[in-house]
Coordinates of C-alpha atoms and ligand atoms in Angstrom, one line a residue:
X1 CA -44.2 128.3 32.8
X2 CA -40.9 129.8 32.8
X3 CA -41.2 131.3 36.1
X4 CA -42.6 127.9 37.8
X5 CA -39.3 126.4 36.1
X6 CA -37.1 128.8 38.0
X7 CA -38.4 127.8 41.1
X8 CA -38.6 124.0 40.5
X9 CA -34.7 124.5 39.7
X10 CA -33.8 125.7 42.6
X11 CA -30.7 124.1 44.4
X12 CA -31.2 121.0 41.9
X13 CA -27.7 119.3 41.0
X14 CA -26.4 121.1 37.9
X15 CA -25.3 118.2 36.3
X16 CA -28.6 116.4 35.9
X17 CA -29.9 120.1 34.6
X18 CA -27.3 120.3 32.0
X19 CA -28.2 116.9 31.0
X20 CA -31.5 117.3 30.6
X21 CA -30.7 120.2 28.3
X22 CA -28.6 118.3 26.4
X23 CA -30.7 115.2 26.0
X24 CA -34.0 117.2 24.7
X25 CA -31.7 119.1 22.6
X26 CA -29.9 116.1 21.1
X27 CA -33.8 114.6 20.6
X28 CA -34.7 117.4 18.7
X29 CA -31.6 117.9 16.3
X30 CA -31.9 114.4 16.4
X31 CA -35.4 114.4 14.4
X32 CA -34.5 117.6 12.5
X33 CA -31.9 115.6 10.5
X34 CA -33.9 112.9 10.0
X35 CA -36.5 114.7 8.7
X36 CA -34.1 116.0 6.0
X37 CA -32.9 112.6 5.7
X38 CA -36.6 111.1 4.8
X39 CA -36.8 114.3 2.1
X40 CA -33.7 113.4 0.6
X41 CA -34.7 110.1 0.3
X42 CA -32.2 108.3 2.4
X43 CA -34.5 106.6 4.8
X44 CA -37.0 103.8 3.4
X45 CA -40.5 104.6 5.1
X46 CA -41.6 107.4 7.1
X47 CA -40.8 108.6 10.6
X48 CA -42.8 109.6 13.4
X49 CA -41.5 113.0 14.8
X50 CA -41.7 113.6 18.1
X51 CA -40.7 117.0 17.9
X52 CA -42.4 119.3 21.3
X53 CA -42.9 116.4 23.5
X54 CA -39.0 116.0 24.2
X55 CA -39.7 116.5 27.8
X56 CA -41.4 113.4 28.4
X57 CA -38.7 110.8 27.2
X58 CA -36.2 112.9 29.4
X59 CA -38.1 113.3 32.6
X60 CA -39.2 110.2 32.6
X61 CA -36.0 108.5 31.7
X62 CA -33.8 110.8 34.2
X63 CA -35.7 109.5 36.7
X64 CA -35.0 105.8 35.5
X65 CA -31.9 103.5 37.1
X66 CA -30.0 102.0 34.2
X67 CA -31.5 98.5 34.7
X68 CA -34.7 100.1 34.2
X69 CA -36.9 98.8 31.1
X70 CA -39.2 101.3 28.8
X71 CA -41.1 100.4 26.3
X72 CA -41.8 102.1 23.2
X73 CA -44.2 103.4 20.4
X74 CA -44.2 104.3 16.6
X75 CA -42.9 107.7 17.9
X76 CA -40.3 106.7 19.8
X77 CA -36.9 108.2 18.7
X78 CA -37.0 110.8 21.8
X79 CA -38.0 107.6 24.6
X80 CA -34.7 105.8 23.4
X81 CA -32.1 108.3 23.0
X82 CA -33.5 109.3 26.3
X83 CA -33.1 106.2 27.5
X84 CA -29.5 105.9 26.4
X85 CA -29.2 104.5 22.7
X86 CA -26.1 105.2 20.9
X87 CA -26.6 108.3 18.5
X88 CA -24.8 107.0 15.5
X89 CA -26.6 103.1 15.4
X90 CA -30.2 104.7 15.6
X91 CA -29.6 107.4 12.7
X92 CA -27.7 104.4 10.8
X93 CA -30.9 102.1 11.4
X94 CA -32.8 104.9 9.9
X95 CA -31.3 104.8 6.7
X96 CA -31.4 100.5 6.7
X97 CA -26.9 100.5 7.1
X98 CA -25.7 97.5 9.0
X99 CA -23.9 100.0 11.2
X100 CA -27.5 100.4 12.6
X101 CA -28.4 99.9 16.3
X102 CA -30.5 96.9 14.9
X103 CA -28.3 96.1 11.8
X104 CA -30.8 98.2 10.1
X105 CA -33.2 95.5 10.1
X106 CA -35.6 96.9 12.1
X107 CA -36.1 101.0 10.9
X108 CA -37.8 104.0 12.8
X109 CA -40.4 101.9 14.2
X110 CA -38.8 99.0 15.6
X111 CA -35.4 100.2 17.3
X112 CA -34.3 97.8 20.2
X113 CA -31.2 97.5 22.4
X114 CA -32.4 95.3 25.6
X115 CA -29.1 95.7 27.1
X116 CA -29.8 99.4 27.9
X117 CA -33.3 98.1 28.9
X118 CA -35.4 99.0 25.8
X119 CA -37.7 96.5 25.1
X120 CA -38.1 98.2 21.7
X121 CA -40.8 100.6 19.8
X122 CA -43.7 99.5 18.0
X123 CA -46.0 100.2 14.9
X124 CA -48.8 98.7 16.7
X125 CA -50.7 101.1 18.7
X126 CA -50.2 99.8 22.5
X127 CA -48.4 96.6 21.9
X128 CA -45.5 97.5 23.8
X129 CA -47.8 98.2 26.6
X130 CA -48.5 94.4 27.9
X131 CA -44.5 93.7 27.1
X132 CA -43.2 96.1 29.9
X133 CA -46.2 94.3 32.0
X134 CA -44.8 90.9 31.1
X135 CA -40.9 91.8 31.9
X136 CA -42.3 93.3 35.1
X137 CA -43.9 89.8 36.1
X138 CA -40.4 88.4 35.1
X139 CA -38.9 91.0 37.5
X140 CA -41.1 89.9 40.0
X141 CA -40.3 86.1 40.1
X142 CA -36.8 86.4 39.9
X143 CA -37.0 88.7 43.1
X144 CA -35.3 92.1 41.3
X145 CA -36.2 95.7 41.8
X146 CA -36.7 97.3 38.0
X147 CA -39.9 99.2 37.1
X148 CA -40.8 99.5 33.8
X149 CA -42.1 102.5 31.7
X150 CA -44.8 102.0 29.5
X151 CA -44.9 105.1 26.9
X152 CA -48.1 105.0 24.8
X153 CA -50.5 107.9 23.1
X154 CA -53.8 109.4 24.2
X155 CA -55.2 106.7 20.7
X156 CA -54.1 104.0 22.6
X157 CA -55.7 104.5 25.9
X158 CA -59.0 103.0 24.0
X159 CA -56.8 99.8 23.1
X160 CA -58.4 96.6 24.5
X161 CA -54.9 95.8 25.4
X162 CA -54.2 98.6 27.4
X163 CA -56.9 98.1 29.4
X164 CA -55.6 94.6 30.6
X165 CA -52.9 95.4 31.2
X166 CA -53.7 97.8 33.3
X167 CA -56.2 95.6 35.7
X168 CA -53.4 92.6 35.3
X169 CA -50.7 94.9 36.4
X170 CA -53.0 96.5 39.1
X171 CA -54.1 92.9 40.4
X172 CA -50.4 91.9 40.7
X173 CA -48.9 95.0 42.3
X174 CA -46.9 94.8 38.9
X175 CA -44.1 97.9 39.3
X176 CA -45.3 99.5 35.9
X177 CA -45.5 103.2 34.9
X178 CA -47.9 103.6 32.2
X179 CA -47.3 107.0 30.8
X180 CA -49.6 108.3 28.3
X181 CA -48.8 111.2 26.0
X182 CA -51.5 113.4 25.3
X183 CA -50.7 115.3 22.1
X184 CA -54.3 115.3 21.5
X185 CA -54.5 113.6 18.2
X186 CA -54.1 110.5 16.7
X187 CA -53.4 111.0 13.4
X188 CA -56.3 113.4 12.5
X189 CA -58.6 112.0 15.6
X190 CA -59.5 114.9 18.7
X191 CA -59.1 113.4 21.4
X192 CA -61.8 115.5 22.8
X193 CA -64.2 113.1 20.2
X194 CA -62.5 109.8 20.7
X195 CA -62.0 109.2 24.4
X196 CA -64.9 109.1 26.7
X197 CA -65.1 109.6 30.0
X198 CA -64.1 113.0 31.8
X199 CA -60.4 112.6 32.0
X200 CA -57.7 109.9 30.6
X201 CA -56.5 109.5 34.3
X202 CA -60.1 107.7 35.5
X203 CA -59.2 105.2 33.2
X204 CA -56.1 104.0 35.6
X205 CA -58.5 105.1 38.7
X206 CA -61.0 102.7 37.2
X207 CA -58.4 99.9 38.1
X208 CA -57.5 101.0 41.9
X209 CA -54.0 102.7 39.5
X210 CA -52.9 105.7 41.4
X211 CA -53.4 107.8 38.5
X212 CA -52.1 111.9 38.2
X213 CA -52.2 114.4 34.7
X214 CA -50.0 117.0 34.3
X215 CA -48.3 119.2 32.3
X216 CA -45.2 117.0 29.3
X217 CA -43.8 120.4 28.4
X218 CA -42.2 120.7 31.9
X219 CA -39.3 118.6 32.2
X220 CA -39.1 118.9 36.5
X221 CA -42.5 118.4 36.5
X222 CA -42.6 115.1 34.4
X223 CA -39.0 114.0 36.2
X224 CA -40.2 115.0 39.6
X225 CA -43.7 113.1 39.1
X226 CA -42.4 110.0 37.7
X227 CA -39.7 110.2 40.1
X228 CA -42.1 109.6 42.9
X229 CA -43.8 106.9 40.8
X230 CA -40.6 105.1 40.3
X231 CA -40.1 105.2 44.2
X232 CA -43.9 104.0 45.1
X233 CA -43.9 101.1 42.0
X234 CA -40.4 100.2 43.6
X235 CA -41.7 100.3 47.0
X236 CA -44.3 97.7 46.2
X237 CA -47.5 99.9 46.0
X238 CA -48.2 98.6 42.3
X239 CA -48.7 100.4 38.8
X240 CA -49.3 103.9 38.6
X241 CA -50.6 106.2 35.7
X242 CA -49.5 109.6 34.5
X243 CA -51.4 111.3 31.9
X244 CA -48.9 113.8 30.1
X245 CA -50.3 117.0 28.0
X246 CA -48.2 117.2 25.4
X247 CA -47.9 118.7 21.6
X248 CA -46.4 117.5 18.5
X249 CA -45.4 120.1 16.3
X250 CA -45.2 117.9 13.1
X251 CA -47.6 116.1 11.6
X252 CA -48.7 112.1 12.2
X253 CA -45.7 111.4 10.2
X254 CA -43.1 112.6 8.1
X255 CA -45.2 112.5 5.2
X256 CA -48.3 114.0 6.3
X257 CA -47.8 118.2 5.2
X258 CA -47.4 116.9 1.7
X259 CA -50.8 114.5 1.3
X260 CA -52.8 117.0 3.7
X261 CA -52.8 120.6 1.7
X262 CA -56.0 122.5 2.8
X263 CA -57.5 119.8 4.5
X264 CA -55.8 119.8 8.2
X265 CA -56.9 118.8 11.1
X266 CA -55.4 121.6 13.2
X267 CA -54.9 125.1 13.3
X268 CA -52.1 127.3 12.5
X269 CA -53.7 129.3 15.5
X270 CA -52.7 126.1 17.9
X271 CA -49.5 125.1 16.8
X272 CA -48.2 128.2 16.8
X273 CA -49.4 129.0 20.5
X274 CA -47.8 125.6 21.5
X275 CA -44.2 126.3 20.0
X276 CA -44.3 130.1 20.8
X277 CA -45.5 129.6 24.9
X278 CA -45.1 126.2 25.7
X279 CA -41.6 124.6 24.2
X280 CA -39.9 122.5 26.5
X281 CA -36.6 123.4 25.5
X282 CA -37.0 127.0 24.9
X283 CA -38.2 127.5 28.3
X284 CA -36.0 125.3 30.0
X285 CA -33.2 126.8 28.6
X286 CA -34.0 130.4 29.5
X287 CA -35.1 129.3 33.3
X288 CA -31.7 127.8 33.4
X289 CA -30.2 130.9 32.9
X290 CA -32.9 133.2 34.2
X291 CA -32.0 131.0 37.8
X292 CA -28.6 131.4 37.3
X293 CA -27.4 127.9 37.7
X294 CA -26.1 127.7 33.9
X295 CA -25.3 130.8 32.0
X296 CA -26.0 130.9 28.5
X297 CA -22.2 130.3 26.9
X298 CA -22.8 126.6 28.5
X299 CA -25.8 125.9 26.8
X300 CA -24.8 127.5 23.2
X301 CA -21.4 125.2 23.6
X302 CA -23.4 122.2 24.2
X303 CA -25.8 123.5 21.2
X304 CA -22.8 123.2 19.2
X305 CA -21.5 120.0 20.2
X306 CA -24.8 118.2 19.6
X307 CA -24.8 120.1 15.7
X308 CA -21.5 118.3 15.1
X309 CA -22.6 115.1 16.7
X310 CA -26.0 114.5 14.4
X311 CA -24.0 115.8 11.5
X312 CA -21.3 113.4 12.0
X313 CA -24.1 110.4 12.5
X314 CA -25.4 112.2 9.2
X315 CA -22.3 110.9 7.8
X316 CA -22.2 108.0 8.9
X317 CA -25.8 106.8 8.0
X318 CA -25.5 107.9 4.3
X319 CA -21.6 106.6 3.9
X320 CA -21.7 103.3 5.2
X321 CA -22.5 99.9 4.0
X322 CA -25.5 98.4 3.0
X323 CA -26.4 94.8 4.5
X324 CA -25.8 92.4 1.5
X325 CA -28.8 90.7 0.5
X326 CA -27.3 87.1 0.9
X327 CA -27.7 88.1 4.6
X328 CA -31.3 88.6 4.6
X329 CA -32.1 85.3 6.3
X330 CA -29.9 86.0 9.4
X331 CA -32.1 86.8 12.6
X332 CA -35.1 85.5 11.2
X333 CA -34.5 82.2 14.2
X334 CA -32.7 82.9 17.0
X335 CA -29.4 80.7 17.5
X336 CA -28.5 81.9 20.5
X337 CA -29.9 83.1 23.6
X338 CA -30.8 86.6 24.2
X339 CA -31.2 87.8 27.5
X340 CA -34.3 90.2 28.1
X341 CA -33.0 91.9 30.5
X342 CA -29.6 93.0 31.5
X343 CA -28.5 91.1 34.6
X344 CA -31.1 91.0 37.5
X345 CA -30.2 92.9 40.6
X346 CA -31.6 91.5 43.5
X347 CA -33.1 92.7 47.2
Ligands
TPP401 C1 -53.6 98.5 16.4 C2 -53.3 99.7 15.4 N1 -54.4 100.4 15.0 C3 -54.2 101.4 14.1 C4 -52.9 101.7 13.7 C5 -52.6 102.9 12.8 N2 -52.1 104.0 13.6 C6 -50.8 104.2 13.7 S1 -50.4 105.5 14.7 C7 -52.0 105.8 15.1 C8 -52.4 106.9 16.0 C9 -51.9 106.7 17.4 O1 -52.2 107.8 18.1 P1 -51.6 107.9 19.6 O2 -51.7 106.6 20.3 O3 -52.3 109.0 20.2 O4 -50.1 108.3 19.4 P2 -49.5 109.5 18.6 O5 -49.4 109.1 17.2 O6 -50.4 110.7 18.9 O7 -48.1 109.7 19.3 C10 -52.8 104.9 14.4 C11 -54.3 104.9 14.5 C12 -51.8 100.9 14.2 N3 -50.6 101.2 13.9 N4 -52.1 99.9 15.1

């Protein structure tokens, strides 16, 4: 892969290279501390690590305009930092402060910010799916240009929700990008067992859904692929569907290794061939300097920046205040109006 990489870099503009770096990298430290955060027992709940399928949150989001939407899952850290979210609020919502993104009313699972175009994460397994569809028919009346990402897992593809959505989207040339991320299990569940059919792509070709696999832990080849999705669900043609192989190197969730013991669903055979051959970030950061387009000093400094910006959100997660209880009922009814989208942008 690292050769292919070298190639796909080419004569690419640095800056968007470096910043692909940086954002799978900031993903990752990202979900390291928080992991240490849920052992310590500074975050109520578990977390879902997406750990190994960085990748996909950046390609896809690098290839996203700012008044883009995405929408989320239970694993969705990596699709909003990606996607913009400020560093400090999410790690803050972790540990339930009121310097969270959400007020830390909402946790892992449900992080929002709508004015960067996050229509939030989800604990239901493809709900978010039919709310990028519906802000896409929104887009669509008022006359705007967004496309929306839809990030679900391979377990969701067999959601009855999923499925129309897909045929609504595809009968209403909605601009939609349903991107499934096949790390091949849900929860303990093969994917090879659960999902019928010979590949998850016919199930968009089943709807008329221009629909392409390839490989999550190539971060050109996920930003190149959505890229041209973006342009033909911008350009009218309708939804597409890209089927992403992907990895997660942790288990379902954060608490998973310590109820599991002998009994796992996985070998240390695969996991170890996915993170020895196949890391995103590894081999991106050796073709960068392999190509010679960014030499290693770069990416160790912004290696080092990123350490002192997740320990610094550290701080600030476990330091600051509480919400008071007598606060609880706030947000329960809205009292204002909340836009869902940031401000159209018309033809
Ligand atoms: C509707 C629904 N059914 C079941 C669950 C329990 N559940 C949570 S995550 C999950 C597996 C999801 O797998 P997948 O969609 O492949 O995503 P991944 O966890 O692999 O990222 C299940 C069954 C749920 N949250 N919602």
């Amino acid at each position: 892969m690292e050769k292919q990489l070298v190639s796909q870099i080419g004569d690419r503009d640095e800056d968007l290279l470096v910043e692909m770096y940086r954002q799978m990298k900031q993903i990752r430290e990202f979900e390291i501390a928080a992991g240490e955060l849920v052992r310590a027992g500074e975050i109520p709940g578990p977390i879902h690590p997406y750990i190994g399928q960085e990748a996909i949150a950046v390609g896809t989001c690098t290839a996203l305009d700012d008044e883009d939407i995405i929408g989320s899952t239970h694993r969705g850290h990596g699709h909003v930092l990606a996607k913009g979210a400020d560093l400090d609020g999410m790690m803050a919502e972790l540990t339930a402060r009121e310097a969270g993104l959400n007020r830390g009313r909402g946790g892992s699972m449900h992080m929002v910010d709508f004015s960067l175009g996050i229509f939030g994460c989800n604990a239901i397994v493809g709900a978010s799916v039919p709310h990028v569809a519906g802000g896409m028919l929104s887009g669509r009346i008022d006359g705007d240009d967004r496309v929306g990402v839809s990030f679900f897992g391979e377990g969701a593809i067999n959601q009855g929700v999923v499925h129309e959505t897909m045929n609504m989207a595809a009968i209403w040339d909605l601009p939609v990008i349903f991107v499934c991320e096949n790390n091949k299990y849900a929860v303990s569940t093969d994917v090879e067992y659960a999902a019928a059919g010979d590949s998850l792509a016919s199930r968009g070709e089943a709807y008329g859904i221009e629909s392409r696999t390839i490989t999550g832990q190539n971060v050109l080849t996920v930003h190149e692929t959505i890229s041209e999705a973006v342009d033909d669900a911008r350009a009218g043609e309708g939804p597409q569907f890209v089927e992403c192989e992907t990895y997660r190197y942790k288990g379902h969730f954060s608490g998973e290794e310590a109820i599991l013991s002998d009994r796992s669903y996985r070998s240390d055979e695969e996991i170890r061939d996915w993170k020895e051959n196949r890391d995103p970030i590894e081999t991106f950061g050796e073709a960068l300097v392999e190509s010679g387009r960014v030499d290693a000093e770069t990416l160790r400094e912004i290696d080092d920046e990123i350490d002192e910006e997740v320990s610094s959100a550290v701080d600030l997660a476990t330091e600051s205040d509480l919400p008071s209880g007598d606060r609880a009922p706030e947000n329960a009814y809205a009292d204002q109006e909340y836009p869902a989208f940031p401000a159209p942008k018309y033809r």
